[in-house]
Amino acid sequence: MNPRGGAAVARLDELGAIEAGAVLCLRLWCAGPDTPERRAFEAEAGDHGGRAALAAIGGLCDMMRAYGRRPLMRHDIACGCVGGDEACLARIVEAATAGDRDDAMLMATLLVRADLACGFVAFAEQAGVALARLAVTPATPAPSRLH
């Protein structure tokens, strides 16, 4: 039996860039600042919106930890599945980024108290903007080798 919010509802590769980025940032934030995966993410994507996305997701995590309806369930960093709570958070970030604030606030009430939904969506918008910027940033090409 899966704990509430932990049941797999999707696969990471089925999500759009912003939603997948939100799930990955959630997992990286919850894993802690000293994990090799988080350090690698910050080194590679930090200047292109990665740090801003992590900070905004961190704000969401802090709100969920303090005012959440129940503990947030998440999967391991490398897991290809997306849990129910992760999918809900990803959808909130995507809706907030698309300007669908009313939908985002309604979904936010599934995770936090209703009186905090507006602030929660503000963090989600920040995360979404940073993730959108990151999604359009070209990957750093490997340096050319002459020999």
Short mmCIF file of C-alpha atoms in Angstrom, two decimals, residues 7-113:
data_model
loop_
_atom_site.label_atom_id
_atom_site.label_comp_id
_atom_site.label_asym_id
_atom_site.label_seq_id
_atom_site.Cartn_x
_atom_site.Cartn_y
_atom_site.Cartn_z
CA ALA A 7 1.21 6.49 -5.54
CA ALA A 8 2.68 6.77 -9.02
CA VAL A 9 0.32 8.66 -11.32
CA ALA A 10 2.64 9.46 -14.24
CA ARG A 11 6.13 9.07 -15.60
CA LEU A 12 8.62 11.92 -15.53
CA ASP A 13 9.24 11.64 -19.27
CA GLU A 14 5.51 12.23 -19.94
CA LEU A 15 5.55 15.70 -18.36
CA GLY A 16 6.32 18.99 -20.04
CA ALA A 17 9.56 20.83 -19.30
CA ILE A 18 8.15 23.07 -16.56
CA GLU A 19 6.29 20.26 -14.81
CA ALA A 20 9.25 17.86 -15.00
CA GLY A 21 11.55 20.63 -13.79
CA ALA A 22 9.28 21.30 -10.82
CA VAL A 23 9.33 17.62 -9.83
CA LEU A 24 13.12 17.42 -10.17
CA CYS A 25 13.64 20.64 -8.20
CA LEU A 26 11.31 19.36 -5.48
CA ARG A 27 13.33 16.16 -5.21
CA LEU A 28 16.65 18.02 -5.26
CA TRP A 29 15.50 20.49 -2.61
CA CYS A 30 14.21 17.75 -0.32
CA ALA A 31 17.39 15.69 -0.76
CA GLY A 32 19.44 18.53 0.72
CA PRO A 33 22.17 20.90 -0.45
CA ASP A 34 25.06 18.47 -0.10
CA THR A 35 23.89 15.74 -2.45
CA PRO A 36 25.99 15.19 -5.57
CA GLU A 37 22.89 15.54 -7.77
CA ARG A 38 22.01 18.94 -6.34
CA ARG A 39 25.58 20.22 -6.59
CA ALA A 40 25.72 19.05 -10.21
CA PHE A 41 22.39 20.74 -11.00
CA GLU A 42 23.50 24.03 -9.44
CA ALA A 43 26.84 23.92 -11.26
CA GLU A 44 25.20 23.21 -14.63
CA ALA A 45 21.95 25.18 -14.42
CA GLY A 46 22.41 27.60 -11.55
CA ASP A 47 23.09 30.70 -13.63
CA HIS A 48 20.29 29.94 -16.10
CA GLY A 49 17.40 29.84 -13.64
CA GLY A 50 18.31 26.72 -11.68
CA ARG A 51 19.09 28.46 -8.40
CA ALA A 52 15.99 30.66 -8.68
CA ALA A 53 13.83 27.60 -9.37
CA LEU A 54 15.31 25.74 -6.39
CA ALA A 55 14.77 28.75 -4.13
CA ALA A 56 11.13 29.11 -5.18
CA ILE A 57 10.50 25.37 -4.81
CA GLY A 58 12.18 25.68 -1.40
CA GLY A 59 9.61 28.33 -0.47
CA LEU A 60 6.84 25.96 -1.51
CA CYS A 61 8.42 23.16 0.54
CA ASP A 62 8.70 25.41 3.60
CA MET A 63 5.02 26.33 3.29
CA MET A 64 4.01 22.69 2.89
CA ARG A 65 6.15 21.65 5.85
CA ALA A 66 4.67 24.33 8.12
CA TYR A 67 1.09 24.47 6.85
CA GLY A 68 0.57 21.35 4.77
CA ARG A 69 -2.54 19.27 5.07
CA ARG A 70 -0.31 16.20 5.56
CA PRO A 71 3.35 15.31 4.97
CA LEU A 72 4.40 15.65 1.34
CA MET A 73 5.26 12.39 -0.37
CA ARG A 74 7.95 12.26 -3.03
CA HIS A 75 9.96 9.71 -4.97
CA ASP A 76 13.74 9.31 -5.11
CA ILE A 77 15.75 11.75 -7.24
CA ALA A 78 16.47 9.14 -9.90
CA CYS A 79 12.99 7.58 -9.97
CA GLY A 80 11.14 7.81 -13.29
CA CYS A 81 7.72 7.72 -11.60
CA VAL A 82 5.81 10.80 -10.49
CA GLY A 83 3.80 10.54 -7.30
CA GLY A 84 0.41 12.15 -6.73
CA ASP A 85 1.77 14.96 -4.56
CA GLU A 86 4.59 15.64 -7.00
CA ALA A 87 2.13 15.74 -9.91
CA CYS A 88 -0.13 18.13 -8.02
CA LEU A 89 2.77 20.48 -7.28
CA ALA A 90 4.00 20.29 -10.87
CA ARG A 91 0.54 21.11 -12.18
CA ILE A 92 0.26 24.09 -9.81
CA VAL A 93 3.60 25.44 -11.06
CA GLU A 94 2.58 24.95 -14.69
CA ALA A 95 -0.85 26.57 -14.21
CA ALA A 96 0.62 29.53 -12.32
CA THR A 97 3.21 30.05 -15.04
CA ALA A 98 0.53 29.95 -17.74
CA GLY A 99 -1.47 32.64 -15.91
CA ASP A 100 -4.20 30.29 -14.69
CA ARG A 101 -4.02 31.66 -11.14
CA ASP A 102 -7.54 30.61 -10.15
CA ASP A 103 -6.88 27.00 -11.12
CA ALA A 104 -3.47 27.09 -9.42
CA MET A 105 -4.99 28.45 -6.20
CA LEU A 106 -7.72 25.83 -6.22
CA MET A 107 -5.13 23.06 -6.61
CA ALA A 108 -2.93 24.67 -3.95
CA THR A 109 -5.69 24.11 -1.40
CA LEU A 110 -5.08 20.38 -1.82
CA LEU A 111 -1.60 20.83 -0.33
CA VAL A 112 -1.86 23.82 2.05
CA ARG A 113 -4.54 25.73 3.95
#
